[in-house]
Coordinates of C-alpha atoms (C1' of nucleotides) in Angstrom, one line a residue:
Chain A
M1 CA 0.0 0.0 0.0
S2 CA 1.4 3.4 -0.9
H3 CA 0.3 6.9 -0.9
L4 CA 0.6 9.3 -3.8
I5 CA 1.5 12.2 -1.6
N6 CA 4.7 12.4 0.4
I7 CA 4.0 13.3 4.0
S8 CA 6.3 11.8 6.6
E9 CA 5.1 11.1 10.1
A10 CA 7.4 13.8 11.2
A11 CA 5.6 16.4 9.2
S12 CA 2.3 15.2 10.4
L13 CA 3.4 15.3 14.0
A14 CA 4.7 18.8 13.6
L15 CA 1.3 19.9 12.1
H16 CA -0.8 18.2 14.7
G17 CA 1.4 19.2 17.5
L18 CA 1.4 22.8 16.5
V19 CA -2.3 22.8 16.2
I20 CA -2.4 21.8 19.9
V21 CA 0.1 24.5 20.8
A22 CA -2.0 27.1 18.9
Q23 CA -5.1 26.0 20.7
Q24 CA -3.6 26.3 24.1
S25 CA -2.0 29.6 23.3
P26 CA -0.8 31.6 25.1
D27 CA 0.0 28.8 27.5
K28 CA 3.1 26.8 27.0
V29 CA 2.9 23.1 26.1
N30 CA 5.6 20.6 26.7
A31 CA 6.9 17.7 24.6
K32 CA 5.6 15.0 26.9
Y33 CA 2.1 16.3 26.9
L34 CA 2.1 16.6 23.1
A35 CA 3.4 13.1 22.6
E36 CA 0.7 11.7 24.9
K37 CA -2.0 13.6 23.1
L38 CA -0.8 12.5 19.7
N39 CA -0.1 8.9 20.7
A40 CA 3.5 9.4 19.5
S41 CA 7.0 8.7 20.6
E42 CA 8.2 11.5 22.8
A43 CA 11.7 11.2 21.5
H44 CA 10.6 11.7 17.9
L45 CA 8.3 14.5 18.7
A46 CA 11.0 16.3 20.7
K47 CA 13.4 16.1 17.8
I48 CA 10.8 17.6 15.5
F49 CA 10.0 20.4 17.9
Q50 CA 13.7 21.1 18.3
R51 CA 13.8 21.9 14.6
L52 CA 10.7 24.0 14.6
S53 CA 12.2 25.9 17.5
K54 CA 15.5 26.5 15.7
S55 CA 13.7 27.7 12.6
G56 CA 12.0 30.4 14.6
L57 CA 8.4 29.2 14.2
I58 CA 8.1 28.5 17.9
K59 CA 9.8 29.6 21.1
S60 CA 11.0 27.1 23.6
F61 CA 11.6 27.3 27.4
R62 CA 13.5 24.9 29.5
G63 CA 13.0 23.8 33.1
P64 CA 9.9 23.1 35.0
T65 CA 6.9 25.0 33.5
G66 CA 8.9 24.9 30.3
G67 CA 7.5 24.0 26.9
F68 CA 6.7 25.5 23.6
M69 CA 4.6 28.3 22.3
L70 CA 4.1 30.0 18.9
N71 CA 6.5 32.7 17.9
K72 CA 4.0 34.4 15.6
P73 CA 0.3 34.6 15.1
A74 CA -1.5 31.4 14.1
E75 CA -2.8 33.1 11.0
E76 CA 0.7 33.4 9.7
I77 CA 1.7 29.8 10.1
S78 CA 0.7 27.5 7.2
F79 CA 1.2 23.8 6.7
L80 CA 3.5 24.7 3.9
D81 CA 5.8 26.5 6.4
I82 CA 5.8 23.5 8.7
Y83 CA 6.3 21.0 5.9
E84 CA 9.3 22.8 4.5
I85 CA 11.0 23.1 7.9
V86 CA 10.5 19.4 8.7
E87 CA 10.9 17.8 5.3
S88 CA 13.0 20.3 3.4
K89 CA 12.3 22.9 0.8
I90 CA 9.8 21.8 -1.8
I91 CA 10.8 21.3 -5.4
L92 CA 8.0 22.2 -7.8
N93 CA 9.4 20.3 -10.7
N94 CA 7.9 18.5 -13.6
C95 CA 10.0 15.4 -13.3
P96 CA 9.8 13.8 -9.9
L97 CA 13.4 12.5 -10.3
D98 CA 16.5 14.5 -10.0
K99 CA 18.3 12.3 -12.4
A100 CA 20.7 14.4 -14.3
G101 CA 21.1 12.1 -17.2
C102 CA 17.6 11.5 -18.4
T103 CA 17.9 10.3 -22.0
F104 CA 14.5 11.3 -23.1
E105 CA 14.2 14.5 -25.2
N106 CA 10.8 15.4 -23.8
C107 CA 9.9 14.7 -20.2
I108 CA 7.5 11.8 -20.2
F109 CA 5.5 13.5 -17.5
G110 CA 4.8 16.5 -19.6
D111 CA 3.3 19.3 -17.5
A112 CA 1.0 17.0 -15.6
L113 CA 3.1 16.7 -12.5
K114 CA 4.1 20.3 -12.4
N115 CA 0.4 21.2 -12.3
I116 CA -0.3 18.8 -9.6
S117 CA 2.6 19.8 -7.5
Q118 CA 1.5 23.4 -7.7
S119 CA -2.0 22.4 -6.6
I120 CA -0.6 20.6 -3.6
Y121 CA 1.6 23.5 -2.8
Q122 CA -1.4 25.9 -2.8
T123 CA -3.4 23.5 -0.7
F124 CA -0.6 23.3 1.9
K125 CA -0.3 27.1 1.8
N126 CA -4.0 27.5 2.6
I127 CA -4.0 25.2 5.6
K128 CA -3.3 27.7 8.4
L129 CA -3.0 26.9 12.1
S130 CA -5.7 29.5 12.8
N131 CA -8.2 27.2 10.9
F132 CA -8.1 24.9 13.9
I133 CA -8.8 27.3 16.7
E134 CA -12.5 27.8 17.5
Chain B
M1 CA 14.9 19.2 -1.3
S2 CA 11.8 17.1 -1.4
H3 CA 9.1 16.3 -3.8
L4 CA 5.5 16.5 -3.0
I5 CA 4.7 13.4 -5.1
N6 CA 5.9 9.9 -4.3
I7 CA 7.6 8.4 -7.3
S8 CA 10.5 6.0 -6.7
E9 CA 13.3 5.6 -9.2
A10 CA 12.0 2.0 -9.7
A11 CA 8.6 3.3 -10.9
S12 CA 10.3 5.8 -13.1
L13 CA 12.6 3.1 -14.6
A14 CA 9.6 0.9 -15.2
L15 CA 7.7 3.7 -17.1
H16 CA 10.7 4.8 -19.1
G17 CA 11.8 1.3 -19.9
L18 CA 8.3 0.3 -21.0
V19 CA 8.1 3.3 -23.3
I20 CA 11.2 2.1 -25.0
V21 CA 9.8 -1.4 -25.2
A22 CA 6.5 0.0 -26.7
Q23 CA 8.4 2.0 -29.2
Q24 CA 10.4 -1.0 -30.5
S25 CA 7.4 -3.2 -30.6
P26 CA 7.0 -5.8 -31.9
D27 CA 10.7 -6.3 -31.5
K28 CA 12.0 -7.7 -28.2
V29 CA 14.3 -5.5 -26.0
N30 CA 16.6 -6.9 -23.5
A31 CA 17.6 -5.6 -20.0
K32 CA 21.1 -4.7 -20.9
Y33 CA 20.0 -2.5 -23.8
L34 CA 17.3 -0.8 -21.6
A35 CA 19.8 -0.2 -18.8
E36 CA 22.2 1.5 -21.2
K37 CA 19.5 3.6 -22.8
L38 CA 18.3 4.7 -19.4
N39 CA 21.7 5.3 -17.8
A40 CA 20.6 2.9 -15.0
S41 CA 22.0 -0.1 -13.1
E42 CA 21.2 -3.3 -15.1
A43 CA 20.7 -5.2 -11.9
H44 CA 18.1 -2.8 -10.7
L45 CA 16.3 -2.6 -14.0
A46 CA 16.3 -6.4 -14.4
K47 CA 14.7 -6.8 -11.0
I48 CA 11.9 -4.3 -11.9
F49 CA 11.2 -6.0 -15.3
Q50 CA 11.0 -9.3 -13.5
R51 CA 8.1 -7.9 -11.5
L52 CA 6.5 -6.4 -14.6
S53 CA 6.8 -9.8 -16.3
K54 CA 5.3 -11.7 -13.3
S55 CA 2.4 -9.3 -13.3
G56 CA 1.6 -10.1 -16.8
L57 CA 2.1 -6.7 -18.2
I58 CA 5.0 -7.9 -20.4
K59 CA 6.2 -11.2 -21.8
S60 CA 9.8 -12.3 -21.3
F61 CA 12.0 -14.6 -23.4
R62 CA 15.3 -16.2 -22.4
G63 CA 18.3 -17.1 -24.4
P64 CA 20.0 -15.2 -27.2
T65 CA 17.6 -13.0 -29.0
G66 CA 15.6 -13.0 -25.7
G67 CA 14.2 -9.9 -24.1
F68 CA 10.9 -8.3 -23.2
M69 CA 7.8 -7.2 -25.1
L70 CA 4.4 -5.9 -24.2
N71 CA 1.8 -8.4 -23.4
K72 CA -1.1 -6.1 -24.4
P73 CA -1.7 -3.1 -26.6
A74 CA 0.1 0.1 -25.6
E75 CA -3.2 1.8 -25.4
E76 CA -4.2 -0.5 -22.5
I77 CA -1.2 0.2 -20.3
S78 CA -1.2 3.2 -18.2
F79 CA 1.3 4.7 -15.8
L80 CA -1.2 3.9 -13.1
D81 CA -0.9 0.1 -13.9
I82 CA 2.9 0.3 -13.9
Y83 CA 3.0 2.4 -10.7
E84 CA 0.8 0.0 -8.8
I85 CA 2.8 -3.0 -9.9
V86 CA 6.1 -1.5 -8.9
E87 CA 5.2 0.5 -5.8
S88 CA 2.1 -1.3 -4.6
K89 CA -1.6 -0.6 -4.7
I90 CA -2.5 3.0 -4.2
I91 CA -4.4 4.3 -1.2
L92 CA -6.8 7.1 -2.0
N93 CA -7.2 8.3 1.5
N94 CA -7.7 11.6 3.1
C95 CA -5.1 11.2 5.7
P96 CA -1.7 10.4 4.4
L97 CA -0.8 8.5 7.6
D98 CA -2.1 5.1 8.4
K99 CA -1.9 5.9 12.1
A100 CA -4.7 4.1 13.7
G101 CA -5.0 6.1 16.8
C102 CA -5.4 9.6 15.6
T103 CA -6.7 11.6 18.5
F104 CA -8.3 14.4 16.4
E105 CA -12.0 14.3 16.0
N106 CA -12.0 15.7 12.5
C107 CA -9.1 15.0 10.2
I108 CA -6.9 18.1 10.0
F109 CA -6.5 17.6 6.2
G110 CA -10.2 17.8 5.6
D111 CA -11.0 16.7 2.0
A112 CA -8.0 18.5 0.6
L113 CA -5.8 15.5 0.3
K114 CA -8.4 13.2 -0.9
N115 CA -9.2 15.5 -3.8
I116 CA -5.5 15.9 -4.7
S117 CA -4.9 12.1 -4.5
Q118 CA -7.8 11.6 -6.9
S119 CA -6.4 14.1 -9.3
I120 CA -3.0 12.4 -9.3
Y121 CA -4.7 9.1 -9.7
Q122 CA -6.6 10.3 -12.8
T123 CA -3.4 11.8 -14.2
F124 CA -1.5 8.6 -13.8
K125 CA -4.4 6.7 -15.4
N126 CA -4.4 9.0 -18.4
I127 CA -0.7 8.6 -19.1
K128 CA -0.7 5.7 -21.6
L129 CA 2.2 4.0 -23.2
S130 CA 0.6 4.7 -26.6
N131 CA 1.1 8.4 -25.9
F132 CA 4.8 8.0 -26.6
I133 CA 4.7 6.2 -29.9
E134 CA 4.8 8.4 -33.0
Chain C
dC1 C1' 22.0 25.6 46.8
dT2 C1' 19.8 21.5 45.8
dT3 C1' 16.4 18.9 43.4
dA4 C1' 13.2 18.1 39.8
dT5 C1' 11.9 19.2 35.2
dT6 C1' 12.4 20.2 30.6
dT7 C1' 14.8 21.4 26.3
dC8 C1' 19.2 20.6 23.6
dA9 C1' 22.7 18.3 20.9
dG10 C1' 24.9 14.6 19.4
dT11 C1' 24.9 9.9 18.4
dA12 C1' 23.0 5.3 17.7
dT13 C1' 19.6 2.2 16.0
dT14 C1' 16.2 0.7 12.8
dT15 C1' 14.0 0.4 8.5
dA16 C1' 13.4 0.8 3.7
dA17 C1' 15.1 1.6 -0.9
dG18 C1' 18.4 0.9 -4.1
dT19 C1' 22.1 -1.7 -6.0
dA20 C1' 25.1 -5.7 -6.8
dC21 C1' 26.2 -10.5 -7.1
dC22 C1' 25.8 -15.3 -8.4
dA23 C1' 24.3 -19.9 -9.5
dG24 C1' 20.5 -22.0 -12.2
dA25 C1' 17.2 -22.7 -16.0
dA26 C1' 15.8 -21.8 -20.7
dT27 C1' 16.8 -20.9 -25.4
dT28 C1' 19.2 -20.0 -29.6
dA29 C1' 23.0 -20.7 -32.8
dT30 C1' 27.0 -23.3 -34.1
Chain D
dA1 C1' 25.8 -31.9 -28.2
dT2 C1' 28.1 -27.7 -27.0
dA3 C1' 28.7 -23.0 -26.1
dA4 C1' 26.9 -18.5 -25.6
dT5 C1' 23.2 -15.6 -24.2
dT6 C1' 19.4 -14.0 -21.4
dC7 C1' 16.0 -14.1 -17.9
dT8 C1' 15.0 -16.0 -13.0
dG9 C1' 15.3 -16.1 -8.1
dG10 C1' 17.5 -15.8 -4.1
dT11 C1' 20.6 -13.4 -1.3
dA12 C1' 23.7 -9.9 0.3
dC13 C1' 25.5 -5.4 0.4
dT14 C1' 25.2 -0.1 0.5
dT15 C1' 23.1 4.0 1.4
dA16 C1' 19.9 7.3 3.1
dA17 C1' 15.9 8.4 5.8
dA18 C1' 13.2 7.8 9.8
dT19 C1' 13.1 7.0 14.5
dA20 C1' 15.1 6.2 19.2
dC21 C1' 18.3 7.0 23.0
dT22 C1' 21.2 9.4 26.3
dG23 C1' 23.9 12.6 28.8
dA24 C1' 24.4 17.6 29.3
dA25 C1' 22.7 22.4 29.9
dA26 C1' 19.1 25.5 31.5
dT27 C1' 15.5 26.9 34.6
dA28 C1' 12.1 27.1 38.3
dA29 C1' 10.7 26.0 42.9
dG30 C1' 11.4 24.7 47.6

DNA sequence: CTTATTTCAGTATTTAAGTACCAGAATTAT
DNA sequence: ATAATTCTGGTACTTAAATACTGAAATAAG
């Protein structure tokens, strides 16, 4: 069984975790709590939030009462932002392979994949953390 | 750098290789030739074509003058068929994770990903080997 | 100032994909 | 028949990504 879209567990944990952080805002939320809420490994989740913190998307605080909180308004954080921090920058290319030496004159995929990639890109851009706060 | 769409090198080799097979039809084409043409490892390509052969998409012949040829008309072979043989059956699901214990009442991704998956699915279905024969 | 708690950073382990190897079976040509 | 060629099937190696672990640093509270 395989999915057509590339979303790692890491990216999903980041998104879901940040939704929780946004919902609790302005309270801080720690890694242990998030891991429990998300049924996930605390180690894995901690690693991911470390990266989010380094990237400036969230602020972190150590010690008792420590935890994470957003570093900017929920309206300004999209799934695209999160995805690119966790996975890496997105390539919006026609050919899904980076193979330098493709021997075909015209890419077999035509424009089909470029269009789809762009549509996914827009979708990710439109998913904002603020969507999940009531 | 990451792609939004999941296409392994194996799936790509299968598609590109089969295009060549279709173009040379009804001549047989062997693994060595294909690997050279595609700038790919012969071992890897041979393994992939073994699977395509087992699945009934192509016919294989051993011995000198051996090789591969299509087992049905090029119009009836889509990239979707190839993809599903090489990667595995596609899941058209909303949530890109198979996580059983998601703790969110409503899937964060809404219908967005289901729609996109379906659009990719259709695109793959519309790419036929016959498109590449002039 | 001591203890408990939490993030941090580096490293290690696991898993999956890709690649390589090799002996065996089938087939063609000599 | 014999030799050369090509697919087959199993296994093993390599590499990269994903995930897990562990000790150190920081902070808050008693």
